[in-house]
mmCIF file of C-alpha atoms in Angstrom:
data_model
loop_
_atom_site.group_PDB
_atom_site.id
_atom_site.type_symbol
_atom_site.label_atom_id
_atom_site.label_comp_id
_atom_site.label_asym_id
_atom_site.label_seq_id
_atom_site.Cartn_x
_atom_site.Cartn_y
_atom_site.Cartn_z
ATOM 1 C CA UNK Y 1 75.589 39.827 32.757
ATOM 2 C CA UNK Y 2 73.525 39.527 36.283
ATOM 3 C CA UNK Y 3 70.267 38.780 36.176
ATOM 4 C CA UNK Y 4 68.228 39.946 39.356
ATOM 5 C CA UNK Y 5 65.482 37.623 40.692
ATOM 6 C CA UNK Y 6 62.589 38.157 43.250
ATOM 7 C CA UNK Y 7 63.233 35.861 45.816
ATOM 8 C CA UNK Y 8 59.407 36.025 46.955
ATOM 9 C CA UNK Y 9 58.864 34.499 43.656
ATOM 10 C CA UNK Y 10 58.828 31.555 44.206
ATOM 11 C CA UNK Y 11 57.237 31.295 47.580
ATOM 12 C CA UNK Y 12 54.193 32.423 46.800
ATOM 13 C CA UNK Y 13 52.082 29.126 46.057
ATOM 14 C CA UNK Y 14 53.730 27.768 49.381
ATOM 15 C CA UNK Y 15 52.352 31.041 51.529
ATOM 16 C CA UNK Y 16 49.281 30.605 49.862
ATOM 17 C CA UNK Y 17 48.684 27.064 50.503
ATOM 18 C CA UNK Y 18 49.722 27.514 54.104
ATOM 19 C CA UNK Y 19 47.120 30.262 54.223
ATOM 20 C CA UNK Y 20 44.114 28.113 52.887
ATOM 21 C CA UNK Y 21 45.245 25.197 55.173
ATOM 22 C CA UNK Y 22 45.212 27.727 58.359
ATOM 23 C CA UNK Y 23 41.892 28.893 56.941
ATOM 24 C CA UNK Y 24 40.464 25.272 56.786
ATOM 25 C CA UNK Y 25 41.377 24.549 60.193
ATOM 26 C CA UNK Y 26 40.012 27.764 61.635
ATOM 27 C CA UNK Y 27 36.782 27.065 60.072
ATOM 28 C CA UNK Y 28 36.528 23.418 61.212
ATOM 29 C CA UNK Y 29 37.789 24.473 64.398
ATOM 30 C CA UNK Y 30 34.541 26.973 64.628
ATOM 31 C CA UNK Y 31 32.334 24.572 63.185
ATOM 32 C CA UNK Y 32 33.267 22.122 66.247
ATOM 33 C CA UNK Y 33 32.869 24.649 68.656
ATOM 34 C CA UNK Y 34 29.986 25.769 67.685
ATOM 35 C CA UNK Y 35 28.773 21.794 67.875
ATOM 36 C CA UNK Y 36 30.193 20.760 71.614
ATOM 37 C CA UNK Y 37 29.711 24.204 73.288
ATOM 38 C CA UNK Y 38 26.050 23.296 73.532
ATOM 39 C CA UNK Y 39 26.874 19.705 74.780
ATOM 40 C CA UNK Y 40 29.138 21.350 77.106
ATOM 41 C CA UNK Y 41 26.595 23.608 78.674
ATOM 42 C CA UNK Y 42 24.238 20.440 78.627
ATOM 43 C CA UNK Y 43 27.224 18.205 80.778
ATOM 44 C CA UNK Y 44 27.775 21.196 83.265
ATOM 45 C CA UNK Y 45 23.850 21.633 83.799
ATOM 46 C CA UNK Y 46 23.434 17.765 84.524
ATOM 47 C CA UNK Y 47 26.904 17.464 86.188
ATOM 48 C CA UNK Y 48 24.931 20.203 88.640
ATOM 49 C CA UNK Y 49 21.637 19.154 89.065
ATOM 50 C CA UNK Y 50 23.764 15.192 90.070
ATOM 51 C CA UNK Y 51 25.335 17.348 92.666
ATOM 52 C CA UNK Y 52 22.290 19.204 94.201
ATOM 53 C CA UNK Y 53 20.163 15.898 94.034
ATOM 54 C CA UNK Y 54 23.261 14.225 95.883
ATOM 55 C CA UNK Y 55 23.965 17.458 98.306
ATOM 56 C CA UNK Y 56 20.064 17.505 99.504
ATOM 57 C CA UNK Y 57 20.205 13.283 99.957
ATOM 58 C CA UNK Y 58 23.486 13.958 102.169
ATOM 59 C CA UNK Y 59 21.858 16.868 104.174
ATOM 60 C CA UNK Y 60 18.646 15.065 104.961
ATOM 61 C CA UNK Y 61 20.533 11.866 105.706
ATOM 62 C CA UNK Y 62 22.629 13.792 107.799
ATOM 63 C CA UNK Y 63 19.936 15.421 109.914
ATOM 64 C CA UNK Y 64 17.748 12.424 109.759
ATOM 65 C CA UNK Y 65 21.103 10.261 111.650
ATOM 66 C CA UNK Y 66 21.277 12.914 114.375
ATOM 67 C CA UNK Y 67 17.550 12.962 114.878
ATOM 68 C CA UNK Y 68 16.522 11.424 118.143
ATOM 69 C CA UNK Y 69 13.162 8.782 117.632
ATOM 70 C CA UNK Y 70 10.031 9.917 118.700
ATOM 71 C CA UNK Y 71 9.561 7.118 120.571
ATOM 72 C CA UNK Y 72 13.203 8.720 122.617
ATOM 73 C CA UNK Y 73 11.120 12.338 122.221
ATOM 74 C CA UNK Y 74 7.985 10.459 123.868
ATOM 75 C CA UNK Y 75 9.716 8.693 127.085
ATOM 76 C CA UNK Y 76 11.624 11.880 127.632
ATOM 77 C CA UNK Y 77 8.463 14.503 127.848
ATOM 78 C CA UNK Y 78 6.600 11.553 129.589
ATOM 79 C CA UNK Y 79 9.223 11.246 133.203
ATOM 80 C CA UNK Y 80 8.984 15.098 132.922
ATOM 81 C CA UNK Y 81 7.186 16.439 136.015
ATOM 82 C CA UNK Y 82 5.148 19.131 135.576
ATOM 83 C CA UNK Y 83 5.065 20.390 138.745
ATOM 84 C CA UNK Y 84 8.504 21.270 138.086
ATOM 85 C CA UNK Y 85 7.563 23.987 135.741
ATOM 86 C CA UNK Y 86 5.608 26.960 138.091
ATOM 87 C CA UNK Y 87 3.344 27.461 135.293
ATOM 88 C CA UNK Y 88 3.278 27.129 131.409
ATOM 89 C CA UNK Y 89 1.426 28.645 128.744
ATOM 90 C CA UNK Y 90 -1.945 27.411 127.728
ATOM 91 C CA UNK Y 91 -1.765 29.319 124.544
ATOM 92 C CA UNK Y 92 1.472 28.860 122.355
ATOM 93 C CA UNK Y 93 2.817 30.640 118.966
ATOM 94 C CA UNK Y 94 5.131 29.053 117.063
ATOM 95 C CA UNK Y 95 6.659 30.945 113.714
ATOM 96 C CA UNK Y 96 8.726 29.563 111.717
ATOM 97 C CA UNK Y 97 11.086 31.617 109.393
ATOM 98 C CA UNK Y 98 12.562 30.323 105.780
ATOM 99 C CA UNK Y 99 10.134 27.416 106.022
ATOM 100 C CA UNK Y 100 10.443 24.591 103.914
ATOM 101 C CA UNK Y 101 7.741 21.972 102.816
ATOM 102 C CA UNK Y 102 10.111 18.936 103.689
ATOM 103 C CA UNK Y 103 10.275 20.479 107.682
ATOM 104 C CA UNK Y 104 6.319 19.509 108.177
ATOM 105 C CA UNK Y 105 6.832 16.893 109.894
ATOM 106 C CA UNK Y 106 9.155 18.223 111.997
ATOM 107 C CA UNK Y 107 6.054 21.080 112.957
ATOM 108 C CA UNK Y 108 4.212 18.205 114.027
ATOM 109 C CA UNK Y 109 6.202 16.865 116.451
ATOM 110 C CA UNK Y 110 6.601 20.341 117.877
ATOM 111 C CA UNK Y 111 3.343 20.421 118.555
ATOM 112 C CA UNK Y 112 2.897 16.712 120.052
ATOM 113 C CA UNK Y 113 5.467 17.990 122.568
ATOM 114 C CA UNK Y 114 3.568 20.494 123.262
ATOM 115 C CA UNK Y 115 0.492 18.918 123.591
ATOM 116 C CA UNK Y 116 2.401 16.590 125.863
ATOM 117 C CA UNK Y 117 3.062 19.361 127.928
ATOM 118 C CA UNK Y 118 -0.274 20.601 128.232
ATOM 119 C CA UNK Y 119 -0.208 23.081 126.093
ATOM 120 C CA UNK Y 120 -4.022 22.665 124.472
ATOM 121 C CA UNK Y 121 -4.017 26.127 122.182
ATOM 122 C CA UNK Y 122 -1.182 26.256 119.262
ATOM 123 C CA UNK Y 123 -1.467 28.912 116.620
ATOM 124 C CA UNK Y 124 1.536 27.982 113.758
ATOM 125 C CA UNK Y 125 2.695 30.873 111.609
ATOM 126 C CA UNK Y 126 5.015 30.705 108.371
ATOM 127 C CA UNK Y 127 5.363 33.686 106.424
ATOM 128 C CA UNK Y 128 4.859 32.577 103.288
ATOM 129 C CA UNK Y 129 1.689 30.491 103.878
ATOM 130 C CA UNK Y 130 3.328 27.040 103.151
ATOM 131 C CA UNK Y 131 2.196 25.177 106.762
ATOM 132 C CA UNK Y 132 -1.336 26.655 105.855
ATOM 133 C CA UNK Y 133 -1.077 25.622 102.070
ATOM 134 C CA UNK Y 134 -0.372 21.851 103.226
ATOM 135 C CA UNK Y 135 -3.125 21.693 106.014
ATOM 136 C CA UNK Y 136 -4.320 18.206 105.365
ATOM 137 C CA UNK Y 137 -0.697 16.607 105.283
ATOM 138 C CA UNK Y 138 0.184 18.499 109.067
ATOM 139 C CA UNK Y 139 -3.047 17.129 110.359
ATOM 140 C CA UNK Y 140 -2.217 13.341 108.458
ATOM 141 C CA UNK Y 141 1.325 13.604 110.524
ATOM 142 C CA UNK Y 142 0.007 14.928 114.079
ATOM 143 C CA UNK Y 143 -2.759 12.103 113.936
ATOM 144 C CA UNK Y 144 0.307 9.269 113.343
ATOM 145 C CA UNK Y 145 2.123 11.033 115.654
ATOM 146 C CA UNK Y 146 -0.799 10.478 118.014
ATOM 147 C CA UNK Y 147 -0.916 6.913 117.184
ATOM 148 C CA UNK Y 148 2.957 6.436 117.622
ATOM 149 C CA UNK Y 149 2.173 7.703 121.650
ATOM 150 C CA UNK Y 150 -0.729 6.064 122.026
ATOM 151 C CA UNK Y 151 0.879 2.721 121.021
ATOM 152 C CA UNK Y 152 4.280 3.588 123.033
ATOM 153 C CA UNK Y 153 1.419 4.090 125.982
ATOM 154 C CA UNK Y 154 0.362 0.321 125.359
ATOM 155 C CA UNK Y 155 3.357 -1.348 125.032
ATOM 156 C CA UNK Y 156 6.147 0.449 127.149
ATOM 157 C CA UNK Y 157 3.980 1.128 130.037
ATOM 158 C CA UNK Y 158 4.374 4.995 130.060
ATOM 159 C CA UNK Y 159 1.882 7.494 131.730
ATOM 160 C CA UNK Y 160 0.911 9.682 129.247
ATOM 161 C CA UNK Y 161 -2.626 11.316 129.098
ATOM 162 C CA UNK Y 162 -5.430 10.392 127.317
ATOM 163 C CA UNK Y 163 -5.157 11.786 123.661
ATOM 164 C CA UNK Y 164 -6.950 14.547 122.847
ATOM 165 C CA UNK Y 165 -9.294 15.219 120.072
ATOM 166 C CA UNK Y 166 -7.745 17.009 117.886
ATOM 167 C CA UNK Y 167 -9.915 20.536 115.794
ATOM 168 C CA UNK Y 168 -7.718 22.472 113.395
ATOM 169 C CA UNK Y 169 -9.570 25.990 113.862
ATOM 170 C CA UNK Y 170 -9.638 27.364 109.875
ATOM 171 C CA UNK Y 171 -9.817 24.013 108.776
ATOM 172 C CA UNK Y 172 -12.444 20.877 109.201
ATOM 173 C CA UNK Y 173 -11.158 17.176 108.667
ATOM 174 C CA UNK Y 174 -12.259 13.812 109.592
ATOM 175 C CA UNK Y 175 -10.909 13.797 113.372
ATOM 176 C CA UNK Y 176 -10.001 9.940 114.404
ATOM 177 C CA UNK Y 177 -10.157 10.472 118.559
ATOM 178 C CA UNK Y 178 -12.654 11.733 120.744
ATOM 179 C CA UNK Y 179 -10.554 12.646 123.586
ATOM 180 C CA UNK Y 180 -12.444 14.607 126.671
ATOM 181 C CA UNK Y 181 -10.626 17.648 125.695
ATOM 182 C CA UNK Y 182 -9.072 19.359 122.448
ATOM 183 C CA UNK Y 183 -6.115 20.344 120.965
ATOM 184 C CA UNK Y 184 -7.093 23.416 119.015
ATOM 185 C CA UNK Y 185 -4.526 24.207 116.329
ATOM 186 C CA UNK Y 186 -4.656 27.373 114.119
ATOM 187 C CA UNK Y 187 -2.240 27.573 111.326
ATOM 188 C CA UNK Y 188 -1.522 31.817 109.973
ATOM 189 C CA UNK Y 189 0.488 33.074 107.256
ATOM 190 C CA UNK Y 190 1.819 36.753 106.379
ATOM 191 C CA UNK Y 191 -1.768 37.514 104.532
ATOM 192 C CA UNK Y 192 -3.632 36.490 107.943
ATOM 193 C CA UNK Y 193 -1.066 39.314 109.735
ATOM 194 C CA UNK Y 194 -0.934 43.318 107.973
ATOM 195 C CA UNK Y 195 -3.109 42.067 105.142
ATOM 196 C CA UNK Y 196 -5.799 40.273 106.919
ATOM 197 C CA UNK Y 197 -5.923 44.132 108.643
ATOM 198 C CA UNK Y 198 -6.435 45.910 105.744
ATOM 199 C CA UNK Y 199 -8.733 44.091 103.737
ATOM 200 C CA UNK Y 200 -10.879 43.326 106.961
ATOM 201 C CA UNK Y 201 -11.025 47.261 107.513
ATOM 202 C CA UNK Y 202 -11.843 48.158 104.328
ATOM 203 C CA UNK Y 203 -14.301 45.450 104.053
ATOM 204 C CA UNK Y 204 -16.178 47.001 107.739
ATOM 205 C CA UNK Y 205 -16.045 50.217 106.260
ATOM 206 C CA UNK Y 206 -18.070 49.366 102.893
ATOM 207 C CA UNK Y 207 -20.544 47.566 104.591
ATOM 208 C CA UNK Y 208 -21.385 50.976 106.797
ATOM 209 C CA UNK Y 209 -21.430 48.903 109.479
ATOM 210 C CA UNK Y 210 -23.751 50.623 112.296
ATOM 211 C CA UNK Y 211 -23.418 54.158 110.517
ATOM 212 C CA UNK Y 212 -23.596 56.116 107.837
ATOM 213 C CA UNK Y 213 -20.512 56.739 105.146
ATOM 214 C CA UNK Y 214 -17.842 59.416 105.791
ATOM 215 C CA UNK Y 215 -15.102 60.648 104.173
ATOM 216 C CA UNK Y 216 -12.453 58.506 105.202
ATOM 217 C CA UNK Y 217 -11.720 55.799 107.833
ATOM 218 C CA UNK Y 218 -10.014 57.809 110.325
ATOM 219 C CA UNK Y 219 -13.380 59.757 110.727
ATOM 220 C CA UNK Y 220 -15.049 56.579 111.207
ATOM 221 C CA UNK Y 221 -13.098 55.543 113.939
ATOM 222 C CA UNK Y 222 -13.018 58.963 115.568
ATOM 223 C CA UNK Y 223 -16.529 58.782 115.761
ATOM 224 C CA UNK Y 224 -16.473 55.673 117.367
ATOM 225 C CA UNK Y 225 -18.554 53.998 114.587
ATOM 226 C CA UNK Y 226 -15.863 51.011 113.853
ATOM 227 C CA UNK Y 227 -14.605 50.699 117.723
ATOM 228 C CA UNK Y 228 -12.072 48.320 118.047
ATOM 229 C CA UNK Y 229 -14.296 45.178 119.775
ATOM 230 C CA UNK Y 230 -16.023 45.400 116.407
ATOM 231 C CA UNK Y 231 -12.615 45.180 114.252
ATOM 232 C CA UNK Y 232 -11.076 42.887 116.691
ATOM 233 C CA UNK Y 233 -13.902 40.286 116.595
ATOM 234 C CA UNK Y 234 -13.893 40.628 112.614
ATOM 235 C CA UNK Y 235 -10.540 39.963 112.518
ATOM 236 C CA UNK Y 236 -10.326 37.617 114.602
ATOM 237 C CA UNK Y 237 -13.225 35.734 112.507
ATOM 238 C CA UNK Y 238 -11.277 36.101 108.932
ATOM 239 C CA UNK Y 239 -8.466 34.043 110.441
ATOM 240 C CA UNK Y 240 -10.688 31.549 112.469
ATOM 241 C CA UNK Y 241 -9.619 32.859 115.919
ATOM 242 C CA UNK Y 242 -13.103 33.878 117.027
ATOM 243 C CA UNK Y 243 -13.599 30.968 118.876
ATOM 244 C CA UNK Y 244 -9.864 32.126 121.131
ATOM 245 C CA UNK Y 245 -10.473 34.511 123.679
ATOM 246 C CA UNK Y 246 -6.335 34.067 124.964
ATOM 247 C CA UNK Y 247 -3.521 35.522 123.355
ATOM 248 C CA UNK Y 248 -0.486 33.506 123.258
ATOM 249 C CA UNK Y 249 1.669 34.079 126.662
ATOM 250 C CA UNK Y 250 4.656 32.082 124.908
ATOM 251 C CA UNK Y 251 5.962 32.656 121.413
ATOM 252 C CA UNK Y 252 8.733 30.681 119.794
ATOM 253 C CA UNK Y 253 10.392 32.234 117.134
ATOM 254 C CA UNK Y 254 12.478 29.580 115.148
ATOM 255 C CA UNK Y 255 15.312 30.292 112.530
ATOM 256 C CA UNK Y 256 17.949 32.759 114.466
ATOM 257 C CA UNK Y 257 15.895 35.704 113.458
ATOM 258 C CA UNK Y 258 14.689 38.429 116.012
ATOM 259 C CA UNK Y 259 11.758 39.701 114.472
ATOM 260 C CA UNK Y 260 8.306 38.654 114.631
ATOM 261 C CA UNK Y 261 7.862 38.156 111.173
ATOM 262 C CA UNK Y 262 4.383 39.753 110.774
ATOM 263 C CA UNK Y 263 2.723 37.651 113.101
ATOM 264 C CA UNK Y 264 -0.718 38.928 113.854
ATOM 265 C CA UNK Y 265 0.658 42.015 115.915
ATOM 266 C CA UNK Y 266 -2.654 42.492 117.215
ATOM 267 C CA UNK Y 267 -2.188 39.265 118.996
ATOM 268 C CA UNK Y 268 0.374 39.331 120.728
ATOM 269 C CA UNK Y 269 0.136 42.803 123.300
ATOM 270 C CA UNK Y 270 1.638 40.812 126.266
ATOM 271 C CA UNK Y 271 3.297 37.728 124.610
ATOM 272 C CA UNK Y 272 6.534 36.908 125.603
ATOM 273 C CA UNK Y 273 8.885 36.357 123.047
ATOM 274 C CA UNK Y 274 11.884 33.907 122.580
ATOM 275 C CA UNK Y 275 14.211 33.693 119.952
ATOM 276 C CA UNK Y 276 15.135 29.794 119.306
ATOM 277 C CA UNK Y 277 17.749 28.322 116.135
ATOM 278 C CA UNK Y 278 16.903 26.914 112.903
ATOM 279 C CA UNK Y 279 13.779 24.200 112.694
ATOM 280 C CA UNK Y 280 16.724 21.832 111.838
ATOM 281 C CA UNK Y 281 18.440 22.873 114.865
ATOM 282 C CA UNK Y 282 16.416 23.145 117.458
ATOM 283 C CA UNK Y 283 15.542 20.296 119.644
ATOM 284 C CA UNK Y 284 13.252 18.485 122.266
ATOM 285 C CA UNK Y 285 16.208 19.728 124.951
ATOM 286 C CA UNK Y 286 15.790 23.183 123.236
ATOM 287 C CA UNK Y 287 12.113 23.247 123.456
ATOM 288 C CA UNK Y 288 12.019 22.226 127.171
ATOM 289 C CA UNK Y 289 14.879 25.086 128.088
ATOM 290 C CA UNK Y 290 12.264 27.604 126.566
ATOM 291 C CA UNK Y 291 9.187 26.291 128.627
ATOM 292 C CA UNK Y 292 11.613 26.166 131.313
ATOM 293 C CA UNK Y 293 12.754 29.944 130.739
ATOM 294 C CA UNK Y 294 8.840 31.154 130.363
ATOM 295 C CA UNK Y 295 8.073 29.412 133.810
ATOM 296 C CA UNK Y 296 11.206 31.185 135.910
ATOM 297 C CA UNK Y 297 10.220 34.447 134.446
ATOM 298 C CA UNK Y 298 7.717 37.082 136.374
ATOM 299 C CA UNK Y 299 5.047 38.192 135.199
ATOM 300 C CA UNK Y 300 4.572 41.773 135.939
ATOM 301 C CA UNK Y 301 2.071 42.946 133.270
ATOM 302 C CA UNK Y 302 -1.009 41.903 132.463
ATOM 303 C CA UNK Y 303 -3.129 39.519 133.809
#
């Protein structure tokens, strides 16, 4: 007689132990996850941030190696003749675009050339504001910058002018030299440009200045009652360019951009305009070509 068996019999506790096991493990195995996937975001965020901190102290060693001295910047304006140049702006705009804090003090020595080229008028423009923001450090680094030429003066034997005194237009600080003339600086952002427009408008028309209220702006200025001396001269007061009667005749436009970036368009009817590289870029030589380019070119507008 044959009995039949059920050869799964018997393999049941073994399938079922195998199960719990695989069960176990998948259940540590989430735990553990769960536990380092946190402290594996953590690693990768300060594994990052080690990086940027190292990438920005490689870039600004970088630029710092292939930046010439000042005292190299100094000499070289200083044996520049300026009778060279057939003429050269008096007034000069510089705007800046993608500005960054850490590039002040490479503004400042911008505008030392500048003034070493007797340019006495500078207006500086950024569009977000951040030159204008950090007003009292630009006129801390122009002032050693003035020191750094005045002592190269002394002790190399160069001819360089007397230094000026310098006034920062919108601003009022503590001025260390009386010079017999002045380096005026005025420093703009984009809320000086369109926006300094329209809230200086608007604020004309609410006063009713010189007549009465009408329906609408555009009346107002039909009728002559908000003529464009009057606007001008307000305008030119709510960004501390009253005391400027020149527009610029040079504008340099820095960071491979041709636009003006909303630089006070009412300023600039006859400027001309050059398009120069990056602030990190550009250079003494690169400043001097553009002076160089204004002086060659003819005039044939305009005063």
């Amino acid at each position: 007689m044959v009995h039949s068996t059920n050869s799964l019999g018997p393999q049941k506790p073994f399938l079922a132990q195998v199960s719990r096991e695989k069960c176990s493990k998948y259940i540590m195995s989430s735990y553990l996850e769960l536990f380092l996937g946190p402290i594996k975001v953590l690693a990768w965020l300060i594994l990052h941030f080690i990086w940027k901190i190292k990438k920005f102290e490689f870039q600004t060693l970088f630029r710092k190696s292939w930046e010439p001295s000042i005292y190299t910047e100094i000499k070289t304006l200083a044996q520049i003749s300026k009778e060279d140049f057939r003429k050269l702006p008096q007034h000069l705009a510089l705007v800046f675009h993608n500005f960054e804090e850490e590039q002040l003090l490479k503004v400042a020595r911008i505008i030392t050339w500048a003034w070493m080229m007797d340019i006495h008028i500078i207006s500086v423009y950024d569009e977000k504001g951040i030159i204008k923001t950090n007003a009292s450090r630009m006129h801390k680094f122009i002032t050693t910058l003035l020191e750094e030429v005045q002592a190269a003066q002394s002790a190399k034997n160069l001819k360089i002018k007397d230094l000026p005194s310098l006034k920062f237009c919108n601003f009022t600080f503590n001025n260390k030299f009386e010079g017999n003339y002045t380096l005026k600086i005025v420093l703009l952002g984009e809320d000086d440009g369109k926006q300094g427009i329209v809230s200086v408008t608007k604020d004309l028309f609410q006063k009713g200045l010189n007549y009465r209220p009408t329906n609408g702006l555009s009346e107002a200025f039909n009728n002559k009652a908000l003529d464009f001396v009057t606007w001008e001269t307000a305008i030119n007061k709510n960004v501390g360019l009253d005391w400027c009667d020149t527009e610029p005749e040079l504008m340099m436009v820095f960071g491979n951009v041709n636009s003006t970036l909303g630089f006070l368009p009412w300023h600039i009817r006859l400027t001309e305009i050059h398009w120069l590289p990056t602030l990190y870029a550009s250079t003494c030589a690169s400043f001097l070509e553009s002076l160089q380019k204004f002086s060659s070119c003819e005039r044939r507008v305009g005063a």
